[in-house]
Amino acid sequence: MDEIRLQDVVQMRKTHPCGSDQWTVIRIGADIKIKCLGCGRIVMMERADFVRRRKKVLTQGPVPEAETLRDISQRQ
């Protein structure tokens, strides 16, 4: 299973009713929230459904920076 990152642009297997098949990932967790690049519609689905319905990753989002406990304590 590929890594899912925020701001990934993915192509889904089925086209959206607006005609676009490209979506951007806007939330990651047990569920994945994606936004249609054609009309802006936001859809939330389970991670397993997302992986099954995704065709390919067109553009991968930035690598998240690791945050350490020291970084968190310095902010306070």
N, CA, C, O and CB atoms as a CASP TS submission, in Angstrom:
PFRMAT TS
TARGET T0000
AUTHOR 0000-0000-0000
METHOD Language model
MODEL 1
PARENT N/A
ATOM      1  N   MET     1       0.847  -1.186   0.000  1.00  0.00           N
ATOM      2  CA  MET     1       0.000   0.000   0.000  1.00  0.00           C
ATOM      3  C   MET     1       0.889   1.245   0.000  1.00  0.00           C
ATOM      4  O   MET     1       1.830   1.342   0.788  1.00  0.00           O
ATOM      5  CB  MET     1      -0.961   0.001   1.228  1.00  0.00           C
ATOM      6  N   ASP     2       0.592   2.170  -0.865  1.00  0.00           N
ATOM      7  CA  ASP     2       1.366   3.399  -0.973  1.00  0.00           C
ATOM      8  C   ASP     2       1.066   4.321   0.199  1.00  0.00           C
ATOM      9  O   ASP     2       0.016   4.241   0.835  1.00  0.00           O
ATOM     10  CB  ASP     2       1.070   4.109  -2.297  1.00  0.00           C
ATOM     11  N   GLU     3       2.021   5.193   0.458  1.00  0.00           N
ATOM     12  CA  GLU     3       1.845   6.200   1.501  1.00  0.00           C
ATOM     13  C   GLU     3       0.863   7.266   1.009  1.00  0.00           C
ATOM     14  O   GLU     3       0.931   7.698  -0.142  1.00  0.00           O
ATOM     15  CB  GLU     3       3.211   6.842   1.893  1.00  0.00           C
ATOM     16  N   ILE     4      -0.033   7.679   1.877  1.00  0.00           N
ATOM     17  CA  ILE     4      -0.994   8.732   1.552  1.00  0.00           C
ATOM     18  C   ILE     4      -0.545   9.986   2.292  1.00  0.00           C
ATOM     19  O   ILE     4      -0.352   9.961   3.507  1.00  0.00           O
ATOM     20  CB  ILE     4      -2.474   8.323   1.946  1.00  0.00           C
ATOM     21  N   ARG     5      -0.380  11.087   1.552  1.00  0.00           N
ATOM     22  CA  ARG     5       0.068  12.344   2.148  1.00  0.00           C
ATOM     23  C   ARG     5      -0.976  13.428   1.920  1.00  0.00           C
ATOM     24  O   ARG     5      -1.775  13.359   0.985  1.00  0.00           O
ATOM     25  CB  ARG     5       1.430  12.775   1.562  1.00  0.00           C
ATOM     26  N   LEU     6      -0.954  14.432   2.794  1.00  0.00           N
ATOM     27  CA  LEU     6      -1.781  15.612   2.573  1.00  0.00           C
ATOM     28  C   LEU     6      -1.349  16.272   1.273  1.00  0.00           C
ATOM     29  O   LEU     6      -0.164  16.280   0.941  1.00  0.00           O
ATOM     30  CB  LEU     6      -1.676  16.607   3.766  1.00  0.00           C
ATOM     31  N   GLN     7      -2.288  16.814   0.553  1.00  0.00           N
ATOM     32  CA  GLN     7      -2.081  17.532  -0.703  1.00  0.00           C
ATOM     33  C   GLN     7      -1.678  16.628  -1.860  1.00  0.00           C
ATOM     34  O   GLN     7      -1.249  17.123  -2.902  1.00  0.00           O
ATOM     35  CB  GLN     7      -1.035  18.585  -0.513  1.00  0.00           C
ATOM     36  N   ASP     8      -1.807  15.298  -1.700  1.00  0.00           N
ATOM     37  CA  ASP     8      -1.640  14.402  -2.846  1.00  0.00           C
ATOM     38  C   ASP     8      -2.740  14.711  -3.852  1.00  0.00           C
ATOM     39  O   ASP     8      -3.880  14.960  -3.462  1.00  0.00           O
ATOM     40  CB  ASP     8      -1.681  12.894  -2.409  1.00  0.00           C
ATOM     41  N   VAL     9      -2.416  14.697  -5.130  1.00  0.00           N
ATOM     42  CA  VAL     9      -3.423  14.788  -6.181  1.00  0.00           C
ATOM     43  C   VAL     9      -3.541  13.389  -6.761  1.00  0.00           C
ATOM     44  O   VAL     9      -2.577  12.846  -7.300  1.00  0.00           O
ATOM     45  CB  VAL     9      -3.044  15.865  -7.292  1.00  0.00           C
ATOM     46  N   VAL    10      -4.740  12.807  -6.646  1.00  0.00           N
ATOM     47  CA  VAL    10      -4.952  11.429  -7.073  1.00  0.00           C
ATOM     48  C   VAL    10      -5.992  11.356  -8.180  1.00  0.00           C
ATOM     49  O   VAL    10      -6.878  12.203  -8.289  1.00  0.00           O
ATOM     50  CB  VAL    10      -5.382  10.564  -5.890  1.00  0.00           C
ATOM     51  N   GLN    11      -5.858  10.324  -8.992  1.00  0.00           N
ATOM     52  CA  GLN    11      -6.854  10.043 -10.020  1.00  0.00           C
ATOM     53  C   GLN    11      -7.676   8.870  -9.511  1.00  0.00           C
ATOM     54  O   GLN    11      -7.124   7.840  -9.125  1.00  0.00           O
ATOM     55  CB  GLN    11      -6.190   9.729 -11.426  1.00  0.00           C
ATOM     56  N   MET    12      -8.993   9.025  -9.510  1.00  0.00           N
ATOM     57  CA  MET    12      -9.882   7.967  -9.044  1.00  0.00           C
ATOM     58  C   MET    12     -10.345   7.129 -10.231  1.00  0.00           C
ATOM     59  O   MET    12     -10.271   7.571 -11.378  1.00  0.00           O
ATOM     60  CB  MET    12     -11.096   8.560  -8.284  1.00  0.00           C
ATOM     61  N   ARG    13     -10.823   5.921  -9.950  1.00  0.00           N
ATOM     62  CA  ARG    13     -11.236   5.006 -11.018  1.00  0.00           C
ATOM     63  C   ARG    13     -12.477   5.511 -11.763  1.00  0.00           C
ATOM     64  O   ARG    13     -12.564   5.380 -12.983  1.00  0.00           O
ATOM     65  CB  ARG    13     -11.512   3.620 -10.438  1.00  0.00           C
ATOM     66  N   LYS    14     -13.418   6.078 -11.039  1.00  0.00           N
ATOM     67  CA  LYS    14     -14.640   6.595 -11.667  1.00  0.00           C
ATOM     68  C   LYS    14     -14.586   8.116 -11.716  1.00  0.00           C
ATOM     69  O   LYS    14     -14.032   8.756 -10.823  1.00  0.00           O
ATOM     70  CB  LYS    14     -15.906   6.121 -10.898  1.00  0.00           C
ATOM     71  N   THR    15     -15.162   8.684 -12.759  1.00  0.00           N
ATOM     72  CA  THR    15     -15.217  10.141 -12.841  1.00  0.00           C
ATOM     73  C   THR    15     -16.361  10.659 -11.979  1.00  0.00           C
ATOM     74  O   THR    15     -17.374   9.985 -11.793  1.00  0.00           O
ATOM     75  CB  THR    15     -15.386  10.607 -14.309  1.00  0.00           C
ATOM     76  N   HIS    16     -16.183  11.853 -11.463  1.00  0.00           N
ATOM     77  CA  HIS    16     -17.205  12.532 -10.680  1.00  0.00           C
ATOM     78  C   HIS    16     -18.276  13.045 -11.653  1.00  0.00           C
ATOM     79  O   HIS    16     -17.955  13.268 -12.820  1.00  0.00           O
ATOM     80  CB  HIS    16     -16.589  13.708  -9.827  1.00  0.00           C
ATOM     81  N   PRO    17     -19.512  13.239 -11.235  1.00  0.00           N
ATOM     82  CA  PRO    17     -20.547  13.769 -12.136  1.00  0.00           C
ATOM     83  C   PRO    17     -20.172  15.087 -12.818  1.00  0.00           C
ATOM     84  O   PRO    17     -20.722  15.406 -13.873  1.00  0.00           O
ATOM     85  CB  PRO    17     -21.819  13.965 -11.368  1.00  0.00           C
ATOM     86  N   CYS    18     -19.254  15.854 -12.241  1.00  0.00           N
ATOM     87  CA  CYS    18     -18.824  17.105 -12.880  1.00  0.00           C
ATOM     88  C   CYS    18     -17.891  16.839 -14.060  1.00  0.00           C
ATOM     89  O   CYS    18     -17.610  17.747 -14.842  1.00  0.00           O
ATOM     90  CB  CYS    18     -18.126  18.011 -11.858  1.00  0.00           C
ATOM     91  N   GLY    19     -17.408  15.603 -14.195  1.00  0.00           N
ATOM     92  CA  GLY    19     -16.538  15.235 -15.308  1.00  0.00           C
ATOM     93  C   GLY    19     -15.073  15.079 -14.941  1.00  0.00           C
ATOM     94  O   GLY    19     -14.285  14.596 -15.753  1.00  0.00           O
ATOM     95  N   SER    20     -14.692  15.477 -13.736  1.00  0.00           N
ATOM     96  CA  SER    20     -13.296  15.386 -13.309  1.00  0.00           C
ATOM     97  C   SER    20     -13.045  14.058 -12.599  1.00  0.00           C
ATOM     98  O   SER    20     -13.933  13.525 -11.933  1.00  0.00           O
ATOM     99  CB  SER    20     -12.932  16.568 -12.382  1.00  0.00           C
ATOM    100  N   ASP    21     -11.840  13.530 -12.743  1.00  0.00           N
ATOM    101  CA  ASP    21     -11.462  12.328 -11.995  1.00  0.00           C
ATOM    102  C   ASP    21     -10.246  12.599 -11.112  1.00  0.00           C
ATOM    103  O   ASP    21      -9.610  11.667 -10.620  1.00  0.00           O
ATOM    104  CB  ASP    21     -11.167  11.163 -12.960  1.00  0.00           C
ATOM    105  N   GLN    22      -9.926  13.882 -10.911  1.00  0.00           N
ATOM    106  CA  GLN    22      -8.777  14.262 -10.097  1.00  0.00           C
ATOM    107  C   GLN    22      -9.235  14.889  -8.784  1.00  0.00           C
ATOM    108  O   GLN    22     -10.107  15.758  -8.760  1.00  0.00           O
ATOM    109  CB  GLN    22      -7.869  15.236 -10.866  1.00  0.00           C
ATOM    110  N   TRP    23      -8.629  14.429  -7.698  1.00  0.00           N
ATOM    111  CA  TRP    23      -8.986  14.865  -6.353  1.00  0.00           C
ATOM    112  C   TRP    23      -7.715  15.182  -5.583  1.00  0.00           C
ATOM    113  O   TRP    23      -6.652  14.636  -5.880  1.00  0.00           O
ATOM    114  CB  TRP    23      -9.825  13.785  -5.617  1.00  0.00           C
ATOM    115  N   THR    24      -7.822  16.065  -4.590  1.00  0.00           N
ATOM    116  CA  THR    24      -6.700  16.357  -3.710  1.00  0.00           C
ATOM    117  C   THR    24      -7.053  15.904  -2.293  1.00  0.00           C
ATOM    118  O   THR    24      -8.188  16.074  -1.847  1.00  0.00           O
ATOM    119  CB  THR    24      -6.345  17.875  -3.741  1.00  0.00           C
ATOM    120  N   VAL    25      -6.086  15.333  -1.593  1.00  0.00           N
ATOM    121  CA  VAL    25      -6.285  14.833  -0.230  1.00  0.00           C
ATOM    122  C   VAL    25      -6.173  16.013   0.726  1.00  0.00           C
ATOM    123  O   VAL    25      -5.163  16.716   0.734  1.00  0.00           O
ATOM    124  CB  VAL    25      -5.244  13.711   0.133  1.00  0.00           C
ATOM    125  N   ILE    26      -7.218  16.231   1.537  1.00  0.00           N
ATOM    126  CA  ILE    26      -7.191  17.363   2.467  1.00  0.00           C
ATOM    127  C   ILE    26      -7.217  16.938   3.937  1.00  0.00           C
ATOM    128  O   ILE    26      -7.033  17.775   4.820  1.00  0.00           O
ATOM    129  CB  ILE    26      -8.362  18.273   2.190  1.00  0.00           C
ATOM    130  N   ARG    27      -7.447  15.635   4.214  1.00  0.00           N
ATOM    131  CA  ARG    27      -7.414  15.145   5.593  1.00  0.00           C
ATOM    132  C   ARG    27      -7.038  13.675   5.572  1.00  0.00           C
ATOM    133  O   ARG    27      -7.485  12.915   4.713  1.00  0.00           O
ATOM    134  CB  ARG    27      -8.786  15.359   6.309  1.00  0.00           C
ATOM    135  N   ILE    28      -6.202  13.286   6.538  1.00  0.00           N
ATOM    136  CA  ILE    28      -5.769  11.894   6.647  1.00  0.00           C
ATOM    137  C   ILE    28      -6.031  11.414   8.065  1.00  0.00           C
ATOM    138  O   ILE    28      -5.808  12.147   9.028  1.00  0.00           O
ATOM    139  CB  ILE    28      -4.262  11.738   6.277  1.00  0.00           C
ATOM    140  N   GLY    29      -6.498  10.205   8.185  1.00  0.00           N
ATOM    141  CA  GLY    29      -6.751   9.576   9.472  1.00  0.00           C
ATOM    142  C   GLY    29      -7.347   8.211   9.203  1.00  0.00           C
ATOM    143  O   GLY    29      -6.992   7.563   8.219  1.00  0.00           O
ATOM    144  N   ALA    30      -8.252   7.764  10.067  1.00  0.00           N
ATOM    145  CA  ALA    30      -8.961   6.518   9.795  1.00  0.00           C
ATOM    146  C   ALA    30      -9.805   6.686   8.540  1.00  0.00           C
ATOM    147  O   ALA    30     -10.017   5.738   7.783  1.00  0.00           O
ATOM    148  CB  ALA    30      -9.845   6.103  11.001  1.00  0.00           C
ATOM    149  N   ASP    31     -10.284   7.911   8.334  1.00  0.00           N
ATOM    150  CA  ASP    31     -11.008   8.269   7.115  1.00  0.00           C
ATOM    151  C   ASP    31     -10.145   9.237   6.315  1.00  0.00           C
ATOM    152  O   ASP    31      -9.292   9.932   6.867  1.00  0.00           O
ATOM    153  CB  ASP    31     -12.408   8.900   7.443  1.00  0.00           C
ATOM    154  N   ILE    32     -10.380   9.269   5.014  1.00  0.00           N
ATOM    155  CA  ILE    32      -9.662  10.175   4.118  1.00  0.00           C
ATOM    156  C   ILE    32     -10.668  11.167   3.559  1.00  0.00           C
ATOM    157  O   ILE    32     -11.731  10.774   3.079  1.00  0.00           O
ATOM    158  CB  ILE    32      -8.931   9.394   2.965  1.00  0.00           C
ATOM    159  N   LYS    33     -10.334  12.463   3.618  1.00  0.00           N
ATOM    160  CA  LYS    33     -11.197  13.496   3.047  1.00  0.00           C
ATOM    161  C   LYS    33     -10.526  14.007   1.784  1.00  0.00           C
ATOM    162  O   LYS    33      -9.358  14.395   1.803  1.00  0.00           O
ATOM    163  CB  LYS    33     -11.459  14.666   4.066  1.00  0.00           C
ATOM    164  N   ILE    34     -11.281  14.004   0.670  1.00  0.00           N
ATOM    165  CA  ILE    34     -10.741  14.454  -0.606  1.00  0.00           C
ATOM    166  C   ILE    34     -11.636  15.533  -1.200  1.00  0.00           C
ATOM    167  O   ILE    34     -12.834  15.589  -0.925  1.00  0.00           O
ATOM    168  CB  ILE    34     -10.597  13.273  -1.583  1.00  0.00           C
ATOM    169  N   LYS    35     -11.028  16.390  -2.023  1.00  0.00           N
ATOM    170  CA  LYS    35     -11.746  17.503  -2.642  1.00  0.00           C
ATOM    171  C   LYS    35     -11.600  17.397  -4.154  1.00  0.00           C
ATOM    172  O   LYS    35     -10.488  17.262  -4.666  1.00  0.00           O
ATOM    173  CB  LYS    35     -11.215  18.878  -2.126  1.00  0.00           C
ATOM    174  N   CYS    36     -12.726  17.458  -4.872  1.00  0.00           N
ATOM    175  CA  CYS    36     -12.727  17.379  -6.326  1.00  0.00           C
ATOM    176  C   CYS    36     -12.060  18.625  -6.903  1.00  0.00           C
ATOM    177  O   CYS    36     -12.367  19.746  -6.497  1.00  0.00           O
ATOM    178  CB  CYS    36     -14.171  17.226  -6.871  1.00  0.00           C
ATOM    179  N   LEU    37     -11.151  18.421  -7.847  1.00  0.00           N
ATOM    180  CA  LEU    37     -10.475  19.558  -8.469  1.00  0.00           C
ATOM    181  C   LEU    37     -11.328  20.195  -9.556  1.00  0.00           C
ATOM    182  O   LEU    37     -10.998  21.275 -10.046  1.00  0.00           O
ATOM    183  CB  LEU    37      -9.140  19.120  -9.051  1.00  0.00           C
ATOM    184  N   GLY    38     -12.424  19.540  -9.941  1.00  0.00           N
ATOM    185  CA  GLY    38     -13.309  20.103 -10.950  1.00  0.00           C
ATOM    186  C   GLY    38     -14.328  21.065 -10.364  1.00  0.00           C
ATOM    187  O   GLY    38     -14.473  22.192 -10.838  1.00  0.00           O
ATOM    188  N   CYS    39     -15.038  20.614  -9.325  1.00  0.00           N
ATOM    189  CA  CYS    39     -16.141  21.417  -8.796  1.00  0.00           C
ATOM    190  C   CYS    39     -15.959  21.831  -7.335  1.00  0.00           C
ATOM    191  O   CYS    39     -16.708  22.673  -6.840  1.00  0.00           O
ATOM    192  CB  CYS    39     -17.423  20.654  -8.933  1.00  0.00           C
ATOM    193  N   GLY    40     -14.971  21.249  -6.633  1.00  0.00           N
ATOM    194  CA  GLY    40     -14.733  21.622  -5.246  1.00  0.00           C
ATOM    195  C   GLY    40     -15.512  20.809  -4.228  1.00  0.00           C
ATOM    196  O   GLY    40     -15.427  21.084  -3.031  1.00  0.00           O
ATOM    197  N   ARG    41     -16.262  19.822  -4.670  1.00  0.00           N
ATOM    198  CA  ARG    41     -17.034  18.963  -3.763  1.00  0.00           C
ATOM    199  C   ARG    41     -16.085  18.215  -2.836  1.00  0.00           C
ATOM    200  O   ARG    41     -15.035  17.742  -3.269  1.00  0.00           O
ATOM    201  CB  ARG    41     -17.917  17.962  -4.560  1.00  0.00           C
ATOM    202  N   ILE    42     -16.451  18.106  -1.560  1.00  0.00           N
ATOM    203  CA  ILE    42     -15.633  17.406  -0.577  1.00  0.00           C
ATOM    204  C   ILE    42     -16.330  16.108  -0.192  1.00  0.00           C
ATOM    205  O   ILE    42     -17.525  16.093   0.106  1.00  0.00           O
ATOM    206  CB  ILE    42     -15.377  18.293   0.678  1.00  0.00           C
ATOM    207  N   VAL    43     -15.562  15.018  -0.203  1.00  0.00           N
ATOM    208  CA  VAL    43     -16.088  13.688   0.111  1.00  0.00           C
ATOM    209  C   VAL    43     -15.177  13.052   1.151  1.00  0.00           C
ATOM    210  O   VAL    43     -13.955  13.187   1.081  1.00  0.00           O
ATOM    211  CB  VAL    43     -16.190  12.792  -1.173  1.00  0.00           C
ATOM    212  N   MET    44     -15.779  12.354   2.122  1.00  0.00           N
ATOM    213  CA  MET    44     -15.009  11.627   3.114  1.00  0.00           C
ATOM    214  C   MET    44     -15.307  10.141   2.950  1.00  0.00           C
ATOM    215  O   MET    44     -16.465   9.745   2.822  1.00  0.00           O
ATOM    216  CB  MET    44     -15.340  12.117   4.557  1.00  0.00           C
ATOM    217  N   MET    45     -14.255   9.319   2.956  1.00  0.00           N
ATOM    218  CA  MET    45     -14.449   7.875   2.825  1.00  0.00           C
ATOM    219  C   MET    45     -13.442   7.141   3.700  1.00  0.00           C
ATOM    220  O   MET    45     -12.420   7.696   4.103  1.00  0.00           O
ATOM    221  CB  MET    45     -14.311   7.429   1.349  1.00  0.00           C
ATOM    222  N   GLU    46     -13.756   5.885   3.982  1.00  0.00           N
ATOM    223  CA  GLU    46     -12.847   5.078   4.781  1.00  0.00           C
ATOM    224  C   GLU    46     -11.553   4.858   4.011  1.00  0.00           C
ATOM    225  O   GLU    46     -11.544   4.832   2.780  1.00  0.00           O
ATOM    226  CB  GLU    46     -13.495   3.729   5.161  1.00  0.00           C
ATOM    227  N   ARG    47     -10.473   4.700   4.746  1.00  0.00           N
ATOM    228  CA  ARG    47      -9.154   4.526   4.128  1.00  0.00           C
ATOM    229  C   ARG    47      -9.135   3.337   3.163  1.00  0.00           C
ATOM    230  O   ARG    47      -8.573   3.443   2.073  1.00  0.00           O
ATOM    231  CB  ARG    47      -8.084   4.336   5.209  1.00  0.00           C
ATOM    232  N   ALA    48      -9.734   2.218   3.543  1.00  0.00           N
ATOM    233  CA  ALA    48      -9.744   1.031   2.677  1.00  0.00           C
ATOM    234  C   ALA    48     -10.493   1.310   1.375  1.00  0.00           C
ATOM    235  O   ALA    48     -10.059   0.878   0.307  1.00  0.00           O
ATOM    236  CB  ALA    48     -10.386  -0.164   3.410  1.00  0.00           C
ATOM    237  N   ASP    49     -11.619   2.032   1.456  1.00  0.00           N
ATOM    238  CA  ASP    49     -12.365   2.393   0.244  1.00  0.00           C
ATOM    239  C   ASP    49     -11.536   3.317  -0.642  1.00  0.00           C
ATOM    240  O   ASP    49     -11.521   3.161  -1.863  1.00  0.00           O
ATOM    241  CB  ASP    49     -13.703   3.071   0.611  1.00  0.00           C
ATOM    242  N   PHE    50     -10.850   4.274  -0.030  1.00  0.00           N
ATOM    243  CA  PHE    50     -10.026   5.209  -0.791  1.00  0.00           C
ATOM    244  C   PHE    50      -8.930   4.469  -1.560  1.00  0.00           C
ATOM    245  O   PHE    50      -8.717   4.721  -2.745  1.00  0.00           O
ATOM    246  CB  PHE    50      -9.403   6.258   0.144  1.00  0.00           C
ATOM    247  N   VAL    51      -8.241   3.558  -0.878  1.00  0.00           N
ATOM    248  CA  VAL    51      -7.151   2.813  -1.521  1.00  0.00           C
ATOM    249  C   VAL    51      -7.695   1.967  -2.668  1.00  0.00           C
ATOM    250  O   VAL    51      -7.050   1.845  -3.709  1.00  0.00           O
ATOM    251  CB  VAL    51      -6.418   1.915  -0.491  1.00  0.00           C
ATOM    252  N   ARG    52      -8.864   1.389  -2.486  1.00  0.00           N
ATOM    253  CA  ARG    52      -9.463   0.551  -3.527  1.00  0.00           C
ATOM    254  C   ARG    52      -9.940   1.380  -4.719  1.00  0.00           C
ATOM    255  O   ARG    52      -9.805   0.942  -5.862  1.00  0.00           O
ATOM    256  CB  ARG    52     -10.631  -0.245  -2.952  1.00  0.00           C
ATOM    257  N   ARG    53     -10.491   2.563  -4.474  1.00  0.00           N
ATOM    258  CA  ARG    53     -11.057   3.393  -5.549  1.00  0.00           C
ATOM    259  C   ARG    53     -10.026   4.267  -6.263  1.00  0.00           C
ATOM    260  O   ARG    53     -10.291   4.776  -7.352  1.00  0.00           O
ATOM    261  CB  ARG    53     -12.138   4.272  -4.988  1.00  0.00           C
ATOM    262  N   ARG    54      -8.874   4.438  -5.663  1.00  0.00           N
ATOM    263  CA  ARG    54      -7.821   5.266  -6.256  1.00  0.00           C
ATOM    264  C   ARG    54      -7.174   4.516  -7.414  1.00  0.00           C
ATOM    265  O   ARG    54      -6.880   3.325  -7.311  1.00  0.00           O
ATOM    266  CB  ARG    54      -6.757   5.654  -5.195  1.00  0.00           C
ATOM    267  N   LYS    55      -6.957   5.225  -8.509  1.00  0.00           N
ATOM    268  CA  LYS    55      -6.296   4.627  -9.669  1.00  0.00           C
ATOM    269  C   LYS    55      -4.789   4.846  -9.594  1.00  0.00           C
ATOM    270  O   LYS    55      -4.010   3.898  -9.702  1.00  0.00           O
ATOM    271  CB  LYS    55      -6.856   5.217 -10.979  1.00  0.00           C
ATOM    272  N   LYS    56      -4.382   6.107  -9.407  1.00  0.00           N
ATOM    273  CA  LYS    56      -2.958   6.405  -9.262  1.00  0.00           C
ATOM    274  C   LYS    56      -2.768   7.776  -8.627  1.00  0.00           C
ATOM    275  O   LYS    56      -3.681   8.601  -8.599  1.00  0.00           O
ATOM    276  CB  LYS    56      -2.246   6.344 -10.627  1.00  0.00           C
ATOM    277  N   VAL    57      -1.559   7.998  -8.117  1.00  0.00           N
ATOM    278  CA  VAL    57      -1.188   9.293  -7.543  1.00  0.00           C
ATOM    279  C   VAL    57      -0.542  10.110  -8.655  1.00  0.00           C
ATOM    280  O   VAL    57       0.479   9.707  -9.213  1.00  0.00           O
ATOM    281  CB  VAL    57      -0.214   9.130  -6.304  1.00  0.00           C
ATOM    282  N   LEU    58      -1.133  11.254  -8.976  1.00  0.00           N
ATOM    283  CA  LEU    58      -0.601  12.113 -10.035  1.00  0.00           C
ATOM    284  C   LEU    58       0.522  12.999  -9.516  1.00  0.00           C
ATOM    285  O   LEU    58       1.571  13.117 -10.149  1.00  0.00           O
ATOM    286  CB  LEU    58      -1.713  12.976 -10.630  1.00  0.00           C
ATOM    287  N   THR    59       0.300  13.618  -8.365  1.00  0.00           N
ATOM    288  CA  THR    59       1.302  14.478  -7.730  1.00  0.00           C
ATOM    289  C   THR    59       1.313  14.159  -6.247  1.00  0.00           C
ATOM    290  O   THR    59       0.270  14.189  -5.593  1.00  0.00           O
ATOM    291  CB  THR    59       1.004  16.000  -7.980  1.00  0.00           C
ATOM    292  N   GLN    60       2.485  13.854  -5.716  1.00  0.00           N
ATOM    293  CA  GLN    60       2.574  13.528  -4.300  1.00  0.00           C
ATOM    294  C   GLN    60       2.794  14.795  -3.495  1.00  0.00           C
ATOM    295  O   GLN    60       3.555  15.677  -3.894  1.00  0.00           O
ATOM    296  CB  GLN    60       3.703  12.517  -4.039  1.00  0.00           C
ATOM    297  N   GLY    61       2.120  14.874  -2.355  1.00  0.00           N
ATOM    298  CA  GLY    61       2.239  16.034  -1.480  1.00  0.00           C
ATOM    299  C   GLY    61       3.593  16.094  -0.807  1.00  0.00           C
ATOM    300  O   GLY    61       4.386  15.158  -0.918  1.00  0.00           O
ATOM    301  N   PRO    62       3.868  17.190  -0.107  1.00  0.00           N
ATOM    302  CA  PRO    62       5.167  17.343   0.564  1.00  0.00           C
ATOM    303  C   PRO    62       5.338  16.337   1.698  1.00  0.00           C
ATOM    304  O   PRO    62       4.366  15.884   2.302  1.00  0.00           O
ATOM    305  CB  PRO    62       5.318  18.765   1.108  1.00  0.00           C
ATOM    306  N   VAL    63       6.586  16.003   1.971  1.00  0.00           N
ATOM    307  CA  VAL    63       6.903  15.082   3.063  1.00  0.00           C
ATOM    308  C   VAL    63       6.683  15.819   4.372  1.00  0.00           C
ATOM    309  O   VAL    63       7.228  16.905   4.566  1.00  0.00           O
ATOM    310  CB  VAL    63       8.374  14.544   2.957  1.00  0.00           C
ATOM    311  N   PRO    64       5.886  15.243   5.285  1.00  0.00           N
ATOM    312  CA  PRO    64       5.656  15.929   6.566  1.00  0.00           C
ATOM    313  C   PRO    64       6.935  15.960   7.395  1.00  0.00           C
ATOM    314  O   PRO    64       7.688  14.988   7.439  1.00  0.00           O
ATOM    315  CB  PRO    64       4.526  15.236   7.360  1.00  0.00           C
ATOM    316  N   GLU    65       7.163  17.087   8.044  1.00  0.00           N
ATOM    317  CA  GLU    65       8.339  17.217   8.900  1.00  0.00           C
ATOM    318  C   GLU    65       8.085  16.506  10.219  1.00  0.00           C
ATOM    319  O   GLU    65       6.993  16.586  10.780  1.00  0.00           O
ATOM    320  CB  GLU    65       8.691  18.705   9.141  1.00  0.00           C
ATOM    321  N   ALA    66       9.103  15.813  10.705  1.00  0.00           N
ATOM    322  CA  ALA    66       8.977  15.130  11.992  1.00  0.00           C
ATOM    323  C   ALA    66       9.039  16.174  13.101  1.00  0.00           C
ATOM    324  O   ALA    66       9.909  17.046  13.107  1.00  0.00           O
ATOM    325  CB  ALA    66      10.097  14.049  12.175  1.00  0.00           C
ATOM    326  N   GLU    67       8.113  16.071  14.025  1.00  0.00           N
ATOM    327  CA  GLU    67       8.073  17.018  15.135  1.00  0.00           C
ATOM    328  C   GLU    67       8.479  16.275  16.399  1.00  0.00           C
ATOM    329  O   GLU    67       7.892  15.245  16.731  1.00  0.00           O
ATOM    330  CB  GLU    67       6.653  17.665  15.288  1.00  0.00           C
ATOM    331  N   THR    68       9.458  16.782  17.090  1.00  0.00           N
ATOM    332  CA  THR    68       9.953  16.130  18.294  1.00  0.00           C
ATOM    333  C   THR    68       9.342  16.778  19.532  1.00  0.00           C
ATOM    334  O   THR    68       8.776  17.868  19.464  1.00  0.00           O
ATOM    335  CB  THR    68      11.488  16.195  18.353  1.00  0.00           C
ATOM    336  N   LEU    69       9.466  16.095  20.649  1.00  0.00           N
ATOM    337  CA  LEU    69       8.968  16.645  21.913  1.00  0.00           C
ATOM    338  C   LEU    69       9.710  17.928  22.267  1.00  0.00           C
ATOM    339  O   LEU    69       9.124  18.836  22.859  1.00  0.00           O
ATOM    340  CB  LEU    69       9.115  15.616  23.049  1.00  0.00           C
ATOM    341  N   ARG    70      10.982  18.015  21.916  1.00  0.00           N
ATOM    342  CA  ARG    70      11.757  19.225  22.189  1.00  0.00           C
ATOM    343  C   ARG    70      11.169  20.417  21.434  1.00  0.00           C
ATOM    344  O   ARG    70      11.069  21.514  21.985  1.00  0.00           O
ATOM    345  CB  ARG    70      13.237  19.021  21.800  1.00  0.00           C
ATOM    346  N   ASP    71      10.778  20.203  20.167  1.00  0.00           N
ATOM    347  CA  ASP    71      10.177  21.279  19.378  1.00  0.00           C
ATOM    348  C   ASP    71       8.876  21.760  20.014  1.00  0.00           C
ATOM    349  O   ASP    71       8.602  22.960  20.056  1.00  0.00           O
ATOM    350  CB  ASP    71       9.917  20.808  17.938  1.00  0.00           C
ATOM    351  N   ILE    72       8.086  20.825  20.504  1.00  0.00           N
ATOM    352  CA  ILE    72       6.798  21.170  21.111  1.00  0.00           C
ATOM    353  C   ILE    72       7.014  21.947  22.409  1.00  0.00           C
ATOM    354  O   ILE    72       6.322  22.933  22.661  1.00  0.00           O
ATOM    355  CB  ILE    72       5.965  19.895  21.381  1.00  0.00           C
ATOM    356  N   SER    73       7.973  21.508  23.240  1.00  0.00           N
ATOM    357  CA  SER    73       8.206  22.179  24.520  1.00  0.00           C
ATOM    358  C   SER    73       8.793  23.579  24.326  1.00  0.00           C
ATOM    359  O   SER    73       8.566  24.454  25.161  1.00  0.00           O
ATOM    360  CB  SER    73       9.141  21.339  25.391  1.00  0.00           C
ATOM    361  N   GLN    74       9.535  23.807  23.257  1.00  0.00           N
ATOM    362  CA  GLN    74      10.106  25.128  23.006  1.00  0.00           C
ATOM    363  C   GLN    74       9.044  26.129  22.590  1.00  0.00           C
ATOM    364  O   GLN    74       9.225  27.331  22.780  1.00  0.00           O
ATOM    365  CB  GLN    74      11.179  25.043  21.937  1.00  0.00           C
ATOM    366  N   ARG    75       7.944  25.661  22.029  1.00  0.00           N
ATOM    367  CA  ARG    75       6.864  26.561  21.614  1.00  0.00           C
ATOM    368  C   ARG    75       6.087  27.103  22.803  1.00  0.00           C
ATOM    369  O   ARG    75       5.480  28.170  22.710  1.00  0.00           O
ATOM    370  CB  ARG    75       5.915  25.842  20.669  1.00  0.00           C
ATOM    371  N   GLN    76       6.097  26.393  23.904  1.00  0.00           N
ATOM    372  CA  GLN    76       5.264  26.780  25.049  1.00  0.00           C
ATOM    373  C   GLN    76       5.907  27.822  25.903  1.00  0.00           C
ATOM    374  O   GLN    76       5.326  28.246  26.902  1.00  0.00           O
ATOM    375  CB  GLN    76       4.946  25.592  25.888  1.00  0.00           C
TER
END
